[in-house]
Each structure stands twice: as structure tokens, then as C-alpha cells.
Short mmCIF file of C-alpha atoms and ligand atoms in Angstrom, two decimals:
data_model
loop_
_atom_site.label_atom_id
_atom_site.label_comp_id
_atom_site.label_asym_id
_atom_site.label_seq_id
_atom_site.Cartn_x
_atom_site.Cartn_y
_atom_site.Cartn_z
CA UNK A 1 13.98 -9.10 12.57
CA UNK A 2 10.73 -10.76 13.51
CA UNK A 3 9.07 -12.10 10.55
CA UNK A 4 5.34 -11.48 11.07
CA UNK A 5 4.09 -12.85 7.45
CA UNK A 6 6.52 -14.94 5.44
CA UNK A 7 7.12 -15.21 1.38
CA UNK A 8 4.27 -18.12 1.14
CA UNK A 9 1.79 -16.22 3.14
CA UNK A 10 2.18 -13.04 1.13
CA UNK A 11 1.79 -14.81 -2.19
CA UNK A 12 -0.91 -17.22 -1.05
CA UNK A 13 -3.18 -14.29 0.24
CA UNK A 14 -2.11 -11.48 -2.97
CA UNK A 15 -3.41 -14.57 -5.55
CA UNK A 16 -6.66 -14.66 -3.22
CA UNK A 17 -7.05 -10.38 -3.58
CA UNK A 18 -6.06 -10.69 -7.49
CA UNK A 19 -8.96 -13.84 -7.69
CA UNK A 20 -11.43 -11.08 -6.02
CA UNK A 21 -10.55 -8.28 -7.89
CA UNK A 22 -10.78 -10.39 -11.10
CA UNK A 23 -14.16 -11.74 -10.16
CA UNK A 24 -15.62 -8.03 -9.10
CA UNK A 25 -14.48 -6.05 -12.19
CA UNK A 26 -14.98 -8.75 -14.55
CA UNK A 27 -17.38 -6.01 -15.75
CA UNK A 28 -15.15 -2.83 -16.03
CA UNK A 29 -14.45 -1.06 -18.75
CA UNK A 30 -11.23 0.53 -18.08
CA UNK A 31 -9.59 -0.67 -14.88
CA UNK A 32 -6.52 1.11 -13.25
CA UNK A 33 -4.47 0.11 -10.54
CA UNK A 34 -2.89 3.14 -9.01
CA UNK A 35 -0.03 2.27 -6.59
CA UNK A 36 0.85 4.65 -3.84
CA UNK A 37 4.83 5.46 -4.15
CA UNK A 38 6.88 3.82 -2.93
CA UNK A 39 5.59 1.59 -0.07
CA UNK A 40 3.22 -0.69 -2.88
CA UNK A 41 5.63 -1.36 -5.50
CA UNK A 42 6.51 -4.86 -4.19
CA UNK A 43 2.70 -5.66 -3.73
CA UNK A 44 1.90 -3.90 -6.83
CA UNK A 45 3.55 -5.93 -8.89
CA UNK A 46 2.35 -8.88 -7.28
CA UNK A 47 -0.94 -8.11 -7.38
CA UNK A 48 -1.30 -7.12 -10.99
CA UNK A 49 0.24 -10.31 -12.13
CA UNK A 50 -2.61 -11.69 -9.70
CA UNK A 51 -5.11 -10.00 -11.37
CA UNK A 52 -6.24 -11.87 -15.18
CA UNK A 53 -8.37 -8.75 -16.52
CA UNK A 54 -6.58 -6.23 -18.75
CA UNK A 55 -6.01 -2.95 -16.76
CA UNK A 56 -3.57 0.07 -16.80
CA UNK A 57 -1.26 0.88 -14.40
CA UNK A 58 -0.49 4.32 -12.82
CA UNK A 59 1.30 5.69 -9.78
CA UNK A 60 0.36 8.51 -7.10
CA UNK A 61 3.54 9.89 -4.64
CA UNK A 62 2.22 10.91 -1.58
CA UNK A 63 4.53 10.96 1.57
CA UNK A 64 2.96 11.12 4.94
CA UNK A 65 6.20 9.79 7.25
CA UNK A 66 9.43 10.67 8.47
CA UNK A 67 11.26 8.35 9.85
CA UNK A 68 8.33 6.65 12.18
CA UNK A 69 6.02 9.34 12.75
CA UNK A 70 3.31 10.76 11.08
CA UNK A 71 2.90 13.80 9.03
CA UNK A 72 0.66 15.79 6.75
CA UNK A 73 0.47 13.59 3.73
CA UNK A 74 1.18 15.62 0.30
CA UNK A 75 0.56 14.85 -3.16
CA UNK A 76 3.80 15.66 -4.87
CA UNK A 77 3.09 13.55 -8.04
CA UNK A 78 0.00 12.12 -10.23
CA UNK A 79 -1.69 9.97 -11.29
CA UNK A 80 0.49 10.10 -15.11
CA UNK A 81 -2.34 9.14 -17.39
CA UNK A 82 -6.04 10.17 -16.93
CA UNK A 83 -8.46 7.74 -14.95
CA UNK A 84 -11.29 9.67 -16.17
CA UNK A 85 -14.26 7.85 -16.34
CA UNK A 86 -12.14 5.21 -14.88
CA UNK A 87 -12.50 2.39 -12.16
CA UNK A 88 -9.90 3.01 -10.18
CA UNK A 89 -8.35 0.69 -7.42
CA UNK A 90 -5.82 2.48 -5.27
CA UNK A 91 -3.13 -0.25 -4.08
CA UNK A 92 -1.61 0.83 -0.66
CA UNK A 93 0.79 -1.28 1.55
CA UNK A 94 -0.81 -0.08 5.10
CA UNK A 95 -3.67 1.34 6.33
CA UNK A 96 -3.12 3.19 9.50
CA UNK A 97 -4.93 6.19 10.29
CA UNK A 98 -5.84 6.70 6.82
CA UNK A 99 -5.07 10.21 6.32
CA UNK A 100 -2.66 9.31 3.39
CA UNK A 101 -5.44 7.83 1.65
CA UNK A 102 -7.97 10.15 1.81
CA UNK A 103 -5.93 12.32 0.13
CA UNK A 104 -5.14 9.76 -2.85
CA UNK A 105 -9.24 9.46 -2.84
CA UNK A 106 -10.22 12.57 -2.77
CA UNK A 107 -7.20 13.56 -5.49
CA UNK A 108 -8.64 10.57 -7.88
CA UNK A 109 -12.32 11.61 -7.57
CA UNK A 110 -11.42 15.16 -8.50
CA UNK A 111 -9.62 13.87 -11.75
CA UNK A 112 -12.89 12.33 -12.61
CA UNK A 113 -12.64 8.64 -11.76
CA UNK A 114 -15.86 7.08 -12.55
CA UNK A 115 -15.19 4.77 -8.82
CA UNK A 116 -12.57 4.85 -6.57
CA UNK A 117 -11.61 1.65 -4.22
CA UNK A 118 -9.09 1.08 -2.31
CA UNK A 119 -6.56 -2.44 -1.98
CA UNK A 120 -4.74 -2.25 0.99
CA UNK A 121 -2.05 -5.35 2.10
CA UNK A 122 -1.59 -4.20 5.38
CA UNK A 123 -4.38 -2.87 7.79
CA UNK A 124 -3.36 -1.79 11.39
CA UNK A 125 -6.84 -2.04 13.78
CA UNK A 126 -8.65 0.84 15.67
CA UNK A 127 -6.45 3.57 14.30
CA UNK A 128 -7.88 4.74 11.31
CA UNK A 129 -8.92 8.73 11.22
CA UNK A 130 -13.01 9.34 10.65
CA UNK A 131 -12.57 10.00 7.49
CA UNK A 132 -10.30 6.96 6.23
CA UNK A 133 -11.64 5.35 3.61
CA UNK A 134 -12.70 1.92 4.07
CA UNK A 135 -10.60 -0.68 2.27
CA UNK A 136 -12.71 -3.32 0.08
CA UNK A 137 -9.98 -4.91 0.03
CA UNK A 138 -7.49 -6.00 3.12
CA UNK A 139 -4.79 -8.48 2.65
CA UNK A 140 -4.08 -8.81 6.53
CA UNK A 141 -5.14 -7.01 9.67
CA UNK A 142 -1.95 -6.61 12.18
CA UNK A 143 -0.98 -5.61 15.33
CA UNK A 144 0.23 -1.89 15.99
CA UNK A 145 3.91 -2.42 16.02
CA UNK A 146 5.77 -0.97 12.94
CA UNK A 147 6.44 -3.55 10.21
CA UNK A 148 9.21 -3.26 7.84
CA UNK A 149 9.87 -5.62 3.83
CA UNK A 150 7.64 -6.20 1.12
CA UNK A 151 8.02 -2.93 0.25
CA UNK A 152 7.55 -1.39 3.06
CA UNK A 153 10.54 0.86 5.07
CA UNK A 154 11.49 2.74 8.34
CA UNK A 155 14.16 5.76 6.86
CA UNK A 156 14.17 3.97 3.08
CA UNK A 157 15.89 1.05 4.84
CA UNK A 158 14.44 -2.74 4.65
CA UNK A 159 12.00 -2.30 1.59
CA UNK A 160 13.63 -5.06 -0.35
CA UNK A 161 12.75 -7.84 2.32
CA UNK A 162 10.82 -10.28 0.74
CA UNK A 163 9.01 -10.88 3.98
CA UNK A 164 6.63 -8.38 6.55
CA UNK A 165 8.71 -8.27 9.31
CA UNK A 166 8.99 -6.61 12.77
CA UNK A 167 12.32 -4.77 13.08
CA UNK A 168 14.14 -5.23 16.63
CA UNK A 169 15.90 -2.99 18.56
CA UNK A 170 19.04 -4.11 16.80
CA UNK A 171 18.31 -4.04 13.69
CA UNK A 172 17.64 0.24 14.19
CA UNK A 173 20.07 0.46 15.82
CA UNK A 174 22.58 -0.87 13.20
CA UNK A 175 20.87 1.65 11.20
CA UNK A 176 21.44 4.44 13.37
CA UNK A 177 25.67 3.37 13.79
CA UNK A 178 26.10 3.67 10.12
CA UNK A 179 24.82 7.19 9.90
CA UNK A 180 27.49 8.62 12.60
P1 IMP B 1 -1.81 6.73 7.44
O1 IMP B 1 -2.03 8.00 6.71
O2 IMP B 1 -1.67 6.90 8.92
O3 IMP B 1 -2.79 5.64 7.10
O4 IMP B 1 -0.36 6.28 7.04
C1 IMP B 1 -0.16 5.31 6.12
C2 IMP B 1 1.22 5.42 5.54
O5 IMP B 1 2.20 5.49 6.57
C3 IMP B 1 1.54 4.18 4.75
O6 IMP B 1 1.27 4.39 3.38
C4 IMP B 1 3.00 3.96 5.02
O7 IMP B 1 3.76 4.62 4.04
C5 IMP B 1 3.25 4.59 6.36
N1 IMP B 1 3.23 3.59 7.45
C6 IMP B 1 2.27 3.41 8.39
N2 IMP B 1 2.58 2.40 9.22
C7 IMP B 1 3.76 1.92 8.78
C8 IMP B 1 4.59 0.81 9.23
O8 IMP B 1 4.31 0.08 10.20
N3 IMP B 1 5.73 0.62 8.52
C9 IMP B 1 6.10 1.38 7.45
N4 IMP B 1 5.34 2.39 7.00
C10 IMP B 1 4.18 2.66 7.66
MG1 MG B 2 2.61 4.41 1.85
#
């Protein structure tokens, strides 16, 4: 493993994005934070903790990946409560061409939320489809390489690193010897 953002740098930059978000919706009348399953629990829970306003919390499962390619994303799941007449802030761990968002936006509009933003840790440059929504929030912008930890996973395998890292050629293939 390559560790591309350690433990200090994740918490360091969340508290920053929790400041913000505290600071912009100082104003809001009902705030939700609706974490994209399962790839934002880690920051999720960060980030709420970051944030000092009071605000619900809701999930959306969309999947959009097999192994390390893409897919069509689908909704299978959500939002549980209603964010009618809501401010909404979608919290996703990586933006990449953005087609998994779009979705989760256009799904939240539909169920009436009065604004729809979107929190993203993890932003991957030049790749995102026409119609991605853009983030107004970005904890870091990264390379292209797939990143594994904090959450995030290649085949449900790594999430539980506390640290963004770069998985080697080892590391998969470890993975891969275990399944035969
Ligand atoms: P998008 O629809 O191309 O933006 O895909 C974004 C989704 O793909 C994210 O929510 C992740 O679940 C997944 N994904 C994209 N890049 C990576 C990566 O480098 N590591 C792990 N998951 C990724
Ligand atoms: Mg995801």
C-alpha cells in the first residue's frame, strides 16, 4: 500500500469542510446530510461530528462499480426520511465521472429537496461526465490511480483503512490468492 493522504491529513482537512459547511448553513432550516452507501460512511461520520449545526442524517445506496470498472449506477435504496423542503448536502467519497451522482441529485430534487449540494472527499481531475454535478465542496483533488481506506474499497476489501491509500500490485493480488 501507498499511502496517498494519511490519518492527520484526513482529519485536518474534514474539520476545515465541517468549519465551511457550518459557516454556509448557519442559516438553514432543516439540514440533511445524505451519505452515499457505503463508500462515505467513514467520512460521514467524520464530517458530521465536524459540522456544529443541528442536522439529520440519511443514507442513499447507489452502486455504480464492480470490482474496478464502471457501471450504470442504480438507486436500490432511499433516502429513509423525507428531505422535503430540505437543504440537502449529499456526502460522497469520490468524484470521478460523476454519473453516480447525478443520479443521487436528480433522485433528491425529485423528492422535493428545497437545495441539493454535494460534499465530496475525494475528486479525481478531468474525468467527470457533462452532466456531473459540481462539488461545492472537495476535500482533495487526486491523481487517476484507484485509491483504496477511509471508506473507500476495490471488491469490499480495504474500507476499514484509516488512511487513502494506493493499493500495489501485491496487495490485489493477495486478494485474488484467497479467492482460489
Ligand atoms: P462516478 O460515477 O464515475 O463518479 O463513480 C464514483 C463512484 O465510483 C464512487 O462513489 C466510488 O464508489 C467509485 N469509485 C470511483 N473511483 C474509485 C476509486 O479510486 N476507489 C474506489 N472506488 C471508486
Ligand atoms: Mg460511492
Amino acid at each position: 500500500m501507498h499511502v496517498l493522504i494519511n490519518e492527520q491529513e484526513i482529519a485536518a482537512r474534514v474539520h476545515e469542510l465541517g468549519a465551511e459547511i457550518a459557516k454556509d448553513y448557519a442559516a438553514a432550516g432543516d439540514l440533511v446530510f445524505v451519505a452515499v452507501l457505503r463508500g462515505s460512511l467513514c467520512f460521514m461520520a467524520d464530517l458530521m461530528r465536524a459540522t456544529e449545526l443541528p442536522l439529520r442524517l440519511d443514507v442513499l445506496d447507489i452502486r455504480s462499480y464492480q470490482g474496478d470498472t464502471g457501471d450504470e449506477p442504480v438507486i436500490s435504496h432511499g433516502p429513509m426520511d423525507s428531505v422535503t423542503g430540505a437543504d440537502v448536502i449529499v456526502v460522497e467519497d469520490i468524484l470521478e465521472r460523476g454519473t453516480t451522482l447525478a443520479r443521487a441529485v436528480d433522485h433528491l430534487r425529485a423528492a422535493g429537496a428545497r437545495s441539493v449540494e454535494v460534499c465530496t472527499l475525494l475528486r479525481k481531475p478531468g474525468m467527470a461526465a457533462a452532466n456531473a454535478p459540481q462539488p461545492r465542496y472537495v476535500g482533495f483533488d487526486i491523481g487517476p490511480g484507484f485509491v483504496v481506506g477511509y471508506g473507500l474499497d476495490y471488491d469490499q476489501h480495504f474500507r476499514n483503512l484509516p488512511f487513502i491509500a494506493i493499493p500495489g500490485e501485491a496487495d490485489l493480488a493477495a486478494l485474488a490468492a484467497d479467492r482460489t
